[in-house]
Coordinates of C-alpha atoms in Angstrom, one line a residue:
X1 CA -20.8 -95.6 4.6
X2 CA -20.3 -96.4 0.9
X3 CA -23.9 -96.9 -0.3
X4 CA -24.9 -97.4 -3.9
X5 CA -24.2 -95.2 -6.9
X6 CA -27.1 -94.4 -9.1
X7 CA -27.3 -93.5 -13.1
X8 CA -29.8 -91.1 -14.8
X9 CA -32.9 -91.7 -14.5
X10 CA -32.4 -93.6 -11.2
X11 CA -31.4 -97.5 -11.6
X12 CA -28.7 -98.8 -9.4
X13 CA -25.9 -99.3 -11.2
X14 CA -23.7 -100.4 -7.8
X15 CA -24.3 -102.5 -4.4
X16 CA -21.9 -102.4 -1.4
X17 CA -21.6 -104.8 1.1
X18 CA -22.3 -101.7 3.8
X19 CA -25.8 -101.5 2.6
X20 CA -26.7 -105.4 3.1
X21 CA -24.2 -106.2 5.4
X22 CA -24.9 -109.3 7.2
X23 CA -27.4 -110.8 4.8
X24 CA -27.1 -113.6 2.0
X25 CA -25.2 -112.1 -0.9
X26 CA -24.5 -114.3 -3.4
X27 CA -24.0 -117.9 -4.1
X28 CA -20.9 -119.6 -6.2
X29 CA -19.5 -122.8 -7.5
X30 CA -15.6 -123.6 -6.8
X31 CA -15.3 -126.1 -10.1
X32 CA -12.5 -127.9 -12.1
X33 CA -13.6 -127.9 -15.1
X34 CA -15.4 -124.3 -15.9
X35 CA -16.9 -125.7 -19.3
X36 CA -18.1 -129.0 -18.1
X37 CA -19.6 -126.8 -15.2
X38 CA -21.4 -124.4 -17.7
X39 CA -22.6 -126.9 -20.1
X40 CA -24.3 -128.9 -17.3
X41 CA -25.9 -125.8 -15.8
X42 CA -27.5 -124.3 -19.0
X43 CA -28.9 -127.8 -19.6
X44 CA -30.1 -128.3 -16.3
X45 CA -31.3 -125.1 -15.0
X46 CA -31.1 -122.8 -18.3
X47 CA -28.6 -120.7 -17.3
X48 CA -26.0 -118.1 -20.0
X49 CA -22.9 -117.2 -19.1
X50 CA -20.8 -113.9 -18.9
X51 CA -17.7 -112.6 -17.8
X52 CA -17.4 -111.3 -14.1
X53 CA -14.8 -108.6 -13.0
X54 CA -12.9 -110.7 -11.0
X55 CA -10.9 -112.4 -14.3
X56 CA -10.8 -115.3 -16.7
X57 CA -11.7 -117.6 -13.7
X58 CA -14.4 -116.3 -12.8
X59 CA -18.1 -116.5 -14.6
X60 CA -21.8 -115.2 -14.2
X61 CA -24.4 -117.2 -14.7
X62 CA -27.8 -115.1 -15.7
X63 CA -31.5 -115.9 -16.7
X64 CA -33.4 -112.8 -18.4
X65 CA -30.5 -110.7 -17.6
X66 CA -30.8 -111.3 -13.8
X67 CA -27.7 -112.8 -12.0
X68 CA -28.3 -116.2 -10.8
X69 CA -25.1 -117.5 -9.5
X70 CA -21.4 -117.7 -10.4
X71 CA -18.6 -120.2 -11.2
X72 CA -15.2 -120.1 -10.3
X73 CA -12.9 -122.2 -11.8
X74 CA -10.0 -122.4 -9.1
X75 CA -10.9 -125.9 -7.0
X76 CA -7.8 -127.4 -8.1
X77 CA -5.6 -124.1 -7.8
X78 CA -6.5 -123.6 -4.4
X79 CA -6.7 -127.7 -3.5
X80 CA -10.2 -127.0 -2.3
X81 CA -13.6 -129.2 -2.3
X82 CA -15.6 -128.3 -5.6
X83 CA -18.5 -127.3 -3.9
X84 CA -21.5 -124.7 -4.1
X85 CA -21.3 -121.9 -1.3
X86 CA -23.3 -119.5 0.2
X87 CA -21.2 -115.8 0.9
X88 CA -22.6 -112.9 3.1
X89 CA -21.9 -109.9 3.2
X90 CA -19.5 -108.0 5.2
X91 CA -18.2 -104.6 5.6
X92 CA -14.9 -105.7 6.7
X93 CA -13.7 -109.3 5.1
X94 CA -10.4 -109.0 7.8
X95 CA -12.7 -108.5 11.1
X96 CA -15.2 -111.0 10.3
X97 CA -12.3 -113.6 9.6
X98 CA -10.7 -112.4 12.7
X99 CA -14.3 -112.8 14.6
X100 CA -15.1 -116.7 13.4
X101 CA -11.7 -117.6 14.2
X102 CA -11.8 -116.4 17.7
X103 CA -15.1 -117.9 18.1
X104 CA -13.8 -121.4 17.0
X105 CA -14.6 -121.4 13.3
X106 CA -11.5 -121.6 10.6
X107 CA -10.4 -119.9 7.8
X108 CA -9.6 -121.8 4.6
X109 CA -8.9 -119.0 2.0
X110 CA -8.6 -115.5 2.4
X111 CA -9.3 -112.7 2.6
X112 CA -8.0 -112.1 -0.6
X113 CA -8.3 -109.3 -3.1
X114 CA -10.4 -109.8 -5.8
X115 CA -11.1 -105.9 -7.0
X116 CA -13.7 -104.7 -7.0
X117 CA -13.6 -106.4 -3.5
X118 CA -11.8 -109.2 -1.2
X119 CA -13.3 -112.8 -0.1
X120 CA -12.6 -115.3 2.4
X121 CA -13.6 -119.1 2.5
X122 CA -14.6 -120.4 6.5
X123 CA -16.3 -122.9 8.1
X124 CA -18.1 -122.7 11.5
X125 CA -17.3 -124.5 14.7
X126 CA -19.0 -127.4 13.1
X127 CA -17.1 -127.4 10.2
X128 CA -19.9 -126.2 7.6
X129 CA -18.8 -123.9 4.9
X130 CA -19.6 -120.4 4.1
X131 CA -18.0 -117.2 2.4
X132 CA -18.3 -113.4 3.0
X133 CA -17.5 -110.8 0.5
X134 CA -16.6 -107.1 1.4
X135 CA -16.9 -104.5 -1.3
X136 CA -19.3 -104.0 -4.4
X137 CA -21.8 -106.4 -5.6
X138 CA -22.3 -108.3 -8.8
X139 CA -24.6 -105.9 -11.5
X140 CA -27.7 -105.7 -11.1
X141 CA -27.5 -107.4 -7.6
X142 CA -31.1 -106.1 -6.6
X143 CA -32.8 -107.7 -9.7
X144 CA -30.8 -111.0 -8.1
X145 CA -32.4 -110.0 -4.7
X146 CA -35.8 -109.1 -6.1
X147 CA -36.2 -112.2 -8.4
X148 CA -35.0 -114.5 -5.5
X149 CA -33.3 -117.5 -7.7
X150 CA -31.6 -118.8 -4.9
X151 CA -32.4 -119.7 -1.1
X152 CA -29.8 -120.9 1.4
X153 CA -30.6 -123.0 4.6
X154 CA -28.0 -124.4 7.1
X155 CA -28.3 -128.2 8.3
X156 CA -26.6 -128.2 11.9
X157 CA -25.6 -129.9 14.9
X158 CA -27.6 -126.9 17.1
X159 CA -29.4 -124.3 15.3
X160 CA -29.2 -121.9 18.5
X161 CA -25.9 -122.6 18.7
X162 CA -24.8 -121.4 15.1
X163 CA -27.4 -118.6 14.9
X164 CA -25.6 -117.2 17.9
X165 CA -22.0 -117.9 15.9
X166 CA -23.1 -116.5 12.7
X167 CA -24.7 -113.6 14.7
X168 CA -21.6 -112.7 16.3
X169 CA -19.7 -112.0 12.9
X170 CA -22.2 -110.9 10.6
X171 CA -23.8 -108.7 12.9
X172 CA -27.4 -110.3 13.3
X173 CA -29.9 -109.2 15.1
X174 CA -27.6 -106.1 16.3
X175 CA -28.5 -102.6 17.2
X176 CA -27.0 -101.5 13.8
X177 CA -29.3 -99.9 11.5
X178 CA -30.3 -102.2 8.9
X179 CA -29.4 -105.5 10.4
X180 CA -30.5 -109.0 9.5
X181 CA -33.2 -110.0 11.8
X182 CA -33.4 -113.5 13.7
X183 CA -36.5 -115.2 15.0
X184 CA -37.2 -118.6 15.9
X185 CA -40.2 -120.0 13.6
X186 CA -41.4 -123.6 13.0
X187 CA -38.9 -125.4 15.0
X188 CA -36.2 -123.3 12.7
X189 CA -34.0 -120.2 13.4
X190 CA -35.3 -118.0 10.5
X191 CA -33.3 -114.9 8.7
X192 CA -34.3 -112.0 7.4
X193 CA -33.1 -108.9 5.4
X194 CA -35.3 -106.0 4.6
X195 CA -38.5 -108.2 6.0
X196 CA -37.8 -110.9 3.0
X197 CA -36.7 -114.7 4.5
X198 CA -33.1 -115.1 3.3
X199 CA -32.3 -118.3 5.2
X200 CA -33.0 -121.0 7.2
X201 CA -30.9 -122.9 9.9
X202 CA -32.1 -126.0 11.3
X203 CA -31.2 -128.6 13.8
X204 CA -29.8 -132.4 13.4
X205 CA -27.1 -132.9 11.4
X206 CA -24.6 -135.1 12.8
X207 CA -21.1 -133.9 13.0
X208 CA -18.8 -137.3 12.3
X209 CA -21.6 -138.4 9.8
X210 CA -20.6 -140.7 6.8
X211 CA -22.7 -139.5 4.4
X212 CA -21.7 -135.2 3.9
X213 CA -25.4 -134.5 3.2
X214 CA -25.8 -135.5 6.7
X215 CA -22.7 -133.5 8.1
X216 CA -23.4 -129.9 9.2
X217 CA -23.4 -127.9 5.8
X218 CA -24.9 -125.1 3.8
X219 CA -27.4 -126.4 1.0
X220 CA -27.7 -123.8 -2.0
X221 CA -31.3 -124.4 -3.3
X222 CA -32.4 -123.0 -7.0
X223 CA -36.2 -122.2 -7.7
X224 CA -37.5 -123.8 -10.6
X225 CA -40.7 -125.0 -12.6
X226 CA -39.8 -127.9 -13.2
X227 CA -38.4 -129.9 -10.2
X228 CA -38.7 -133.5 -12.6
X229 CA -37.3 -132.1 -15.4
X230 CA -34.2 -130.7 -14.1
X231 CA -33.3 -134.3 -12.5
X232 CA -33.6 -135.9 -15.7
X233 CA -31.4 -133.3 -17.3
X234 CA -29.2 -133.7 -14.3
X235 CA -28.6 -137.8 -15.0
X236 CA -28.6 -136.7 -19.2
X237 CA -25.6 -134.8 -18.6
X238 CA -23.5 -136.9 -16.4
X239 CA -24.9 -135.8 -13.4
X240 CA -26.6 -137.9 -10.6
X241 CA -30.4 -137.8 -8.0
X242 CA -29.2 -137.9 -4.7
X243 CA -32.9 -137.7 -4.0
X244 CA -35.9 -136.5 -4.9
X245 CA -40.1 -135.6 -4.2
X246 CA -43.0 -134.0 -5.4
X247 CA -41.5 -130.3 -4.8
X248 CA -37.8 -130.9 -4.4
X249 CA -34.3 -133.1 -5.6
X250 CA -30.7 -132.8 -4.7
X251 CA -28.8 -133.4 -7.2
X252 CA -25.1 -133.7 -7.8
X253 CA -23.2 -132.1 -10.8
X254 CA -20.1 -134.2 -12.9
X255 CA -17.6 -133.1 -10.5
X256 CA -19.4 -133.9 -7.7
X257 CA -20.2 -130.7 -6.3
X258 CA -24.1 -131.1 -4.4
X259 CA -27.3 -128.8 -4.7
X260 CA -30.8 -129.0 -4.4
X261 CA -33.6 -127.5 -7.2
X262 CA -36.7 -126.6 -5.1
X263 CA -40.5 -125.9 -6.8
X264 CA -40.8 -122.2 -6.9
X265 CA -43.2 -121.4 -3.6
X266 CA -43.5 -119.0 -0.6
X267 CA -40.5 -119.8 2.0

């Protein structure tokens, strides 16, 4: 098992996908226009920018030197929704494709390589979207774990339904040491990864739906301070509410792609 490598004086310098398999890994934008993209994030949610491994493409957004999130400018190259997805990850990008499709989900991209690692782009048997990575992490991965930016919950036709699909490839609630942990909380099917909640997956979306934030589909939330001010900026910068309350908005960025800001509390 390809675990970690550590420096002097004992930081982790690199994550692998064997050591977190199954769990929540990272979160990324497919955009058109990377600039446009980056502008309106740094206004609305303060983010910088650097360059990732994977090529000119491909960008990290980071607050106080933590990752948050990254941008991938290849929507139009790959004729794909622009879109924010969730990825998990996977020690094997080829058997967990292979699983989802012979469980009924598709496979829209992939796996391809993208060194140090390879991706793939799915959707589930009710068409939600959702990515898995195999190989090494983005740096300093566990300050992204630790600091918790980001929070992932699925909106689904059955909740049982897709915990028991997403188990099935990503190794949930196995007897593998280490694996993600499933319970059934609240009315939700909860996730979690090292005892930390990682996700959520709840019932009643509606599958032929007009409205895609009432289709079954994976909603990328960000914590911040200040839920108001981030839909303001969103609208300043040529962005749009979808809705909003006291704690929480969705909001939609200039090239449509859909996420929600959430007030930083216990999940």
């Amino acid at each position: 098992m390809n675990h970690d490598t550590r420096l002097p004086g004992g930081t982790t310098d690199v994550v692998s996908t064997h050591a977190v398999f199954g769990a929540p890994c990272w979160v990324s934008l497919t955009s058109r226009d990377q600039d446009t993209a980056e502008g309106f994030y740094t206004a609305v949610l303060g983010w910088e920018w650097r360059p990732a491994k994977l090529g000119d493409r491909f960008r990290v957004a980071v607050v106080d030197d933590t990752p948050v999130a990254g941008i991938a400018a290849v929507a139009a190259m790959w004729q794909m929704a622009v879109a924010w997805t969730p990825y998990f990850a996977v020690p094997s990008a080829d058997e967990a494709v292979a699983r989802a499709q012979e469980r009924g989900g598709t496979a829209a991209v992939g796996p391809l390589s993208f060194p140090p690692g390879r991706a793939a782009l799915l959707a589930d048997r009710d068409g939600a979207t959702f990515g898995i990575w195999e190989g090494e992490l983005v740096a300093n991965w566990e300050n992204w774990r630790h600091a918790a930016p980001t929070f992932i919950r699925l909106h689904t036709r059955d909740a049982f339904d897709a915990a028991i699909f997403y188990g099935e490839i990503l190794d949930w609630a196995s007897d593998r040491p280490g694996c993600c942990e499933v319970k059934y909380e609240g009315g939700e099917v909860v996730l979690r990864s090292q005892g930390e909640v990682v996700a959520r997956i709840e019932s009643g979306a509606l599958e032929a739906a007009p409205d895609p934030t009432i289709r079954p589909h994976w909603q990328v939330h960000f914590a911040v301070t200040d839920v108001e001010a981030c839909a303001r900026a969103a609208e300043r910068e040529g962005g749009s509410v979808l809705s909003k309350g006291a704690d929480e908005a969705v909001l939609r960025d200039p090239d449509g792609a859909r996420f929600t800001v959430t007030a930083r509390r216990g999940r």
